[in-house]
Amino acid sequence: MVNVPPRWTVEPTDKQFAQGSDAKVDCKADGFPKPQISWKKAAGIKPENYRDLDTQVQSNVKVIDGALVLKNIQKASEGYYLCKSTNGIGRGLSAVIYISVQAPPSFEIKTRTQTALKGESTVLSCEA
């Protein structure tokens, strides 16, 4: 048997998803022995400080056959993700992608009562 380091068969790329939809990002590699695929998410807004995805706590996040699956994706899931493929031969592969979540505008303050005297000016603020 000849050991072969991982090589991409499906390299992940940046994706956009509508809020509330089910998101899937493929990440596949072959080699010998068969590479293991893992996903991590950046802790902040920059592509750095990657942390393991806690699929036990976040029931909507799964890795299925190398694909990252996010059920009912929300704005909080937006950010940089790292897919890693390793099999102990060579340095392995890694790819960084950005997942953006398109969400409709929403109001910060839903309702507020505003009073004004008849004939006087008042200011109504609206923040989305």
PDB file of C-alpha atoms in Angstrom:
ATOM      1  CA  MET A   1       0.000   0.000   0.000  1.00  0.00           C
ATOM      2  CA  VAL A   2       1.142   3.506  -0.817  1.00  0.00           C
ATOM      3  CA  ASN A   3       0.237   6.304   1.578  1.00  0.00           C
ATOM      4  CA  VAL A   4      -1.231   9.352  -0.173  1.00  0.00           C
ATOM      5  CA  PRO A   5      -1.707  12.750   1.502  1.00  0.00           C
ATOM      6  CA  PRO A   6      -5.173  14.337   1.278  1.00  0.00           C
ATOM      7  CA  ARG A   7      -6.211  16.177  -1.893  1.00  0.00           C
ATOM      8  CA  TRP A   8      -9.450  18.060  -2.472  1.00  0.00           C
ATOM      9  CA  THR A   9     -12.281  16.409  -4.349  1.00  0.00           C
ATOM     10  CA  VAL A  10     -14.696  19.174  -3.257  1.00  0.00           C
ATOM     11  CA  GLU A  11     -13.019  22.282  -1.825  1.00  0.00           C
ATOM     12  CA  PRO A  12     -15.452  24.461   0.152  1.00  0.00           C
ATOM     13  CA  THR A  13     -16.198  28.002  -1.052  1.00  0.00           C
ATOM     14  CA  ASP A  14     -17.892  31.108   0.391  1.00  0.00           C
ATOM     15  CA  LYS A  15     -21.679  30.762   0.608  1.00  0.00           C
ATOM     16  CA  GLN A  16     -24.768  32.915   1.197  1.00  0.00           C
ATOM     17  CA  PHE A  17     -27.938  31.599   2.788  1.00  0.00           C
ATOM     18  CA  ALA A  18     -31.328  33.086   3.625  1.00  0.00           C
ATOM     19  CA  GLN A  19     -32.025  33.294   7.340  1.00  0.00           C
ATOM     20  CA  GLY A  20     -34.130  30.330   8.469  1.00  0.00           C
ATOM     21  CA  SER A  21     -33.025  28.095   5.599  1.00  0.00           C
ATOM     22  CA  ASP A  22     -31.029  24.878   5.926  1.00  0.00           C
ATOM     23  CA  ALA A  23     -27.403  25.497   4.942  1.00  0.00           C
ATOM     24  CA  LYS A  24     -24.986  22.885   3.611  1.00  0.00           C
ATOM     25  CA  VAL A  25     -21.330  23.392   2.673  1.00  0.00           C
ATOM     26  CA  ASP A  26     -19.470  20.433   1.176  1.00  0.00           C
ATOM     27  CA  CYS A  27     -15.858  19.643   2.025  1.00  0.00           C
ATOM     28  CA  LYS A  28     -14.402  16.412   0.631  1.00  0.00           C
ATOM     29  CA  ALA A  29     -10.935  15.025   0.144  1.00  0.00           C
ATOM     30  CA  ASP A  30      -9.426  11.695  -0.773  1.00  0.00           C
ATOM     31  CA  GLY A  31      -6.116  10.063   0.052  1.00  0.00           C
ATOM     32  CA  PHE A  32      -4.807   6.971   1.806  1.00  0.00           C
ATOM     33  CA  PRO A  33      -5.576   6.364   4.582  1.00  0.00           C
ATOM     34  CA  LYS A  34      -8.998   8.000   4.118  1.00  0.00           C
ATOM     35  CA  PRO A  35      -8.796  11.612   5.398  1.00  0.00           C
ATOM     36  CA  GLN A  36     -10.837  12.820   8.361  1.00  0.00           C
ATOM     37  CA  ILE A  37     -12.805  16.041   7.796  1.00  0.00           C
ATOM     38  CA  SER A  38     -13.353  18.523  10.627  1.00  0.00           C
ATOM     39  CA  TRP A  39     -14.934  21.981  10.798  1.00  0.00           C
ATOM     40  CA  LYS A  40     -14.177  24.926  13.094  1.00  0.00           C
ATOM     41  CA  LYS A  41     -15.617  28.443  13.384  1.00  0.00           C
ATOM     42  CA  ALA A  42     -13.698  31.680  13.975  1.00  0.00           C
ATOM     43  CA  ALA A  43     -14.329  33.085  17.454  1.00  0.00           C
ATOM     44  CA  GLY A  44     -14.654  36.683  16.239  1.00  0.00           C
ATOM     45  CA  ILE A  45     -15.208  38.635  13.033  1.00  0.00           C
ATOM     46  CA  LYS A  46     -11.729  37.919  11.615  1.00  0.00           C
ATOM     47  CA  PRO A  47     -10.506  34.642  10.073  1.00  0.00           C
ATOM     48  CA  GLU A  48      -8.515  33.602  13.161  1.00  0.00           C
ATOM     49  CA  ASN A  49      -8.886  31.901  16.565  1.00  0.00           C
ATOM     50  CA  TYR A  50     -10.860  28.932  15.269  1.00  0.00           C
ATOM     51  CA  ARG A  51     -12.833  26.855  17.751  1.00  0.00           C
ATOM     52  CA  ASP A  52     -14.377  23.407  17.432  1.00  0.00           C
ATOM     53  CA  LEU A  53     -18.066  23.397  16.577  1.00  0.00           C
ATOM     54  CA  ASP A  54     -19.926  22.090  19.594  1.00  0.00           C
ATOM     55  CA  THR A  55     -22.448  19.853  17.853  1.00  0.00           C
ATOM     56  CA  GLN A  56     -23.572  18.449  21.222  1.00  0.00           C
ATOM     57  CA  VAL A  57     -24.747  21.866  22.480  1.00  0.00           C
ATOM     58  CA  GLN A  58     -25.853  23.278  19.114  1.00  0.00           C
ATOM     59  CA  SER A  59     -28.363  20.712  17.907  1.00  0.00           C
ATOM     60  CA  ASN A  60     -28.826  22.580  14.599  1.00  0.00           C
ATOM     61  CA  VAL A  61     -25.133  22.106  13.657  1.00  0.00           C
ATOM     62  CA  LYS A  62     -23.897  18.795  12.250  1.00  0.00           C
ATOM     63  CA  VAL A  63     -21.056  17.453  10.137  1.00  0.00           C
ATOM     64  CA  ILE A  64     -22.408  14.768   7.804  1.00  0.00           C
ATOM     65  CA  ASP A  65     -19.992  12.966   5.465  1.00  0.00           C
ATOM     66  CA  GLY A  66     -17.628  15.979   5.597  1.00  0.00           C
ATOM     67  CA  ALA A  67     -20.389  18.513   4.876  1.00  0.00           C
ATOM     68  CA  LEU A  68     -21.187  21.257   7.369  1.00  0.00           C
ATOM     69  CA  VAL A  69     -24.966  21.353   7.866  1.00  0.00           C
ATOM     70  CA  LEU A  70     -26.687  24.215   9.704  1.00  0.00           C
ATOM     71  CA  LYS A  71     -30.433  23.744  10.136  1.00  0.00           C
ATOM     72  CA  ASN A  72     -32.570  26.891  10.378  1.00  0.00           C
ATOM     73  CA  ILE A  73     -29.496  29.132   9.992  1.00  0.00           C
ATOM     74  CA  GLN A  74     -29.553  32.434  11.863  1.00  0.00           C
ATOM     75  CA  LYS A  75     -27.492  35.643  11.706  1.00  0.00           C
ATOM     76  CA  ALA A  76     -25.395  34.421  14.677  1.00  0.00           C
ATOM     77  CA  SER A  77     -24.019  31.627  12.458  1.00  0.00           C
ATOM     78  CA  GLU A  78     -22.509  34.138  10.032  1.00  0.00           C
ATOM     79  CA  GLY A  79     -18.720  34.192   9.950  1.00  0.00           C
ATOM     80  CA  TYR A  80     -15.520  32.426   8.941  1.00  0.00           C
ATOM     81  CA  TYR A  81     -15.318  28.647   8.975  1.00  0.00           C
ATOM     82  CA  LEU A  82     -12.314  26.347   8.572  1.00  0.00           C
ATOM     83  CA  CYS A  83     -12.524  22.925   6.953  1.00  0.00           C
ATOM     84  CA  LYS A  84      -9.574  20.650   7.694  1.00  0.00           C
ATOM     85  CA  SER A  85      -8.696  17.355   6.041  1.00  0.00           C
ATOM     86  CA  THR A  86      -6.015  15.164   7.650  1.00  0.00           C
ATOM     87  CA  ASN A  87      -4.912  11.534   7.408  1.00  0.00           C
ATOM     88  CA  GLY A  88      -1.514  11.621   9.133  1.00  0.00           C
ATOM     89  CA  ILE A  89       0.346  11.820   5.805  1.00  0.00           C
ATOM     90  CA  GLY A  90       1.830  15.202   4.970  1.00  0.00           C
ATOM     91  CA  ARG A  91       0.509  18.448   6.434  1.00  0.00           C
ATOM     92  CA  GLY A  92      -3.122  17.929   5.499  1.00  0.00           C
ATOM     93  CA  LEU A  93      -5.386  20.476   3.823  1.00  0.00           C
ATOM     94  CA  SER A  94      -7.344  23.431   5.130  1.00  0.00           C
ATOM     95  CA  ALA A  95      -9.730  25.909   3.534  1.00  0.00           C
ATOM     96  CA  VAL A  96     -11.266  29.042   5.038  1.00  0.00           C
ATOM     97  CA  ILE A  97     -14.699  30.151   3.847  1.00  0.00           C
ATOM     98  CA  TYR A  98     -17.149  32.880   4.812  1.00  0.00           C
ATOM     99  CA  ILE A  99     -20.808  32.075   5.386  1.00  0.00           C
ATOM    100  CA  SER A 100     -23.111  35.076   5.149  1.00  0.00           C
ATOM    101  CA  VAL A 101     -26.721  35.026   6.289  1.00  0.00           C
ATOM    102  CA  GLN A 102     -29.201  37.274   4.490  1.00  0.00           C
ATOM    103  CA  ALA A 103     -31.805  38.483   6.973  1.00  0.00           C
ATOM    104  CA  PRO A 104     -34.717  40.856   6.472  1.00  0.00           C
ATOM    105  CA  PRO A 105     -34.568  44.177   8.335  1.00  0.00           C
ATOM    106  CA  SER A 106     -35.987  44.152  11.824  1.00  0.00           C
ATOM    107  CA  PHE A 107     -36.844  46.906  14.275  1.00  0.00           C
ATOM    108  CA  GLU A 108     -34.669  47.341  17.370  1.00  0.00           C
ATOM    109  CA  ILE A 109     -37.554  48.856  19.361  1.00  0.00           C
ATOM    110  CA  LYS A 110     -40.888  47.311  18.437  1.00  0.00           C
ATOM    111  CA  THR A 111     -43.316  49.888  19.865  1.00  0.00           C
ATOM    112  CA  ARG A 112     -43.128  53.007  21.981  1.00  0.00           C
ATOM    113  CA  THR A 113     -45.768  55.507  23.041  1.00  0.00           C
ATOM    114  CA  GLN A 114     -45.000  59.090  22.125  1.00  0.00           C
ATOM    115  CA  THR A 115     -47.091  62.007  23.385  1.00  0.00           C
ATOM    116  CA  ALA A 116     -47.216  65.525  22.029  1.00  0.00           C
ATOM    117  CA  LEU A 117     -49.289  68.592  22.620  1.00  0.00           C
ATOM    118  CA  LYS A 118     -51.663  69.593  19.855  1.00  0.00           C
ATOM    119  CA  GLY A 119     -50.031  72.065  17.497  1.00  0.00           C
ATOM    120  CA  GLU A 120     -46.458  71.389  18.770  1.00  0.00           C
ATOM    121  CA  SER A 121     -43.717  69.558  16.886  1.00  0.00           C
ATOM    122  CA  THR A 122     -42.404  66.199  18.023  1.00  0.00           C
ATOM    123  CA  VAL A 123     -39.745  63.799  16.759  1.00  0.00           C
ATOM    124  CA  LEU A 124     -40.466  60.173  16.022  1.00  0.00           C
ATOM    125  CA  SER A 125     -37.445  57.915  15.675  1.00  0.00           C
ATOM    126  CA  CYS A 126     -37.337  54.677  13.749  1.00  0.00           C
ATOM    127  CA  GLU A 127     -34.310  52.352  13.888  1.00  0.00           C
ATOM    128  CA  ALA A 128     -34.037  49.194  11.854  1.00  0.00           C
TER     129      ALA A 128
END
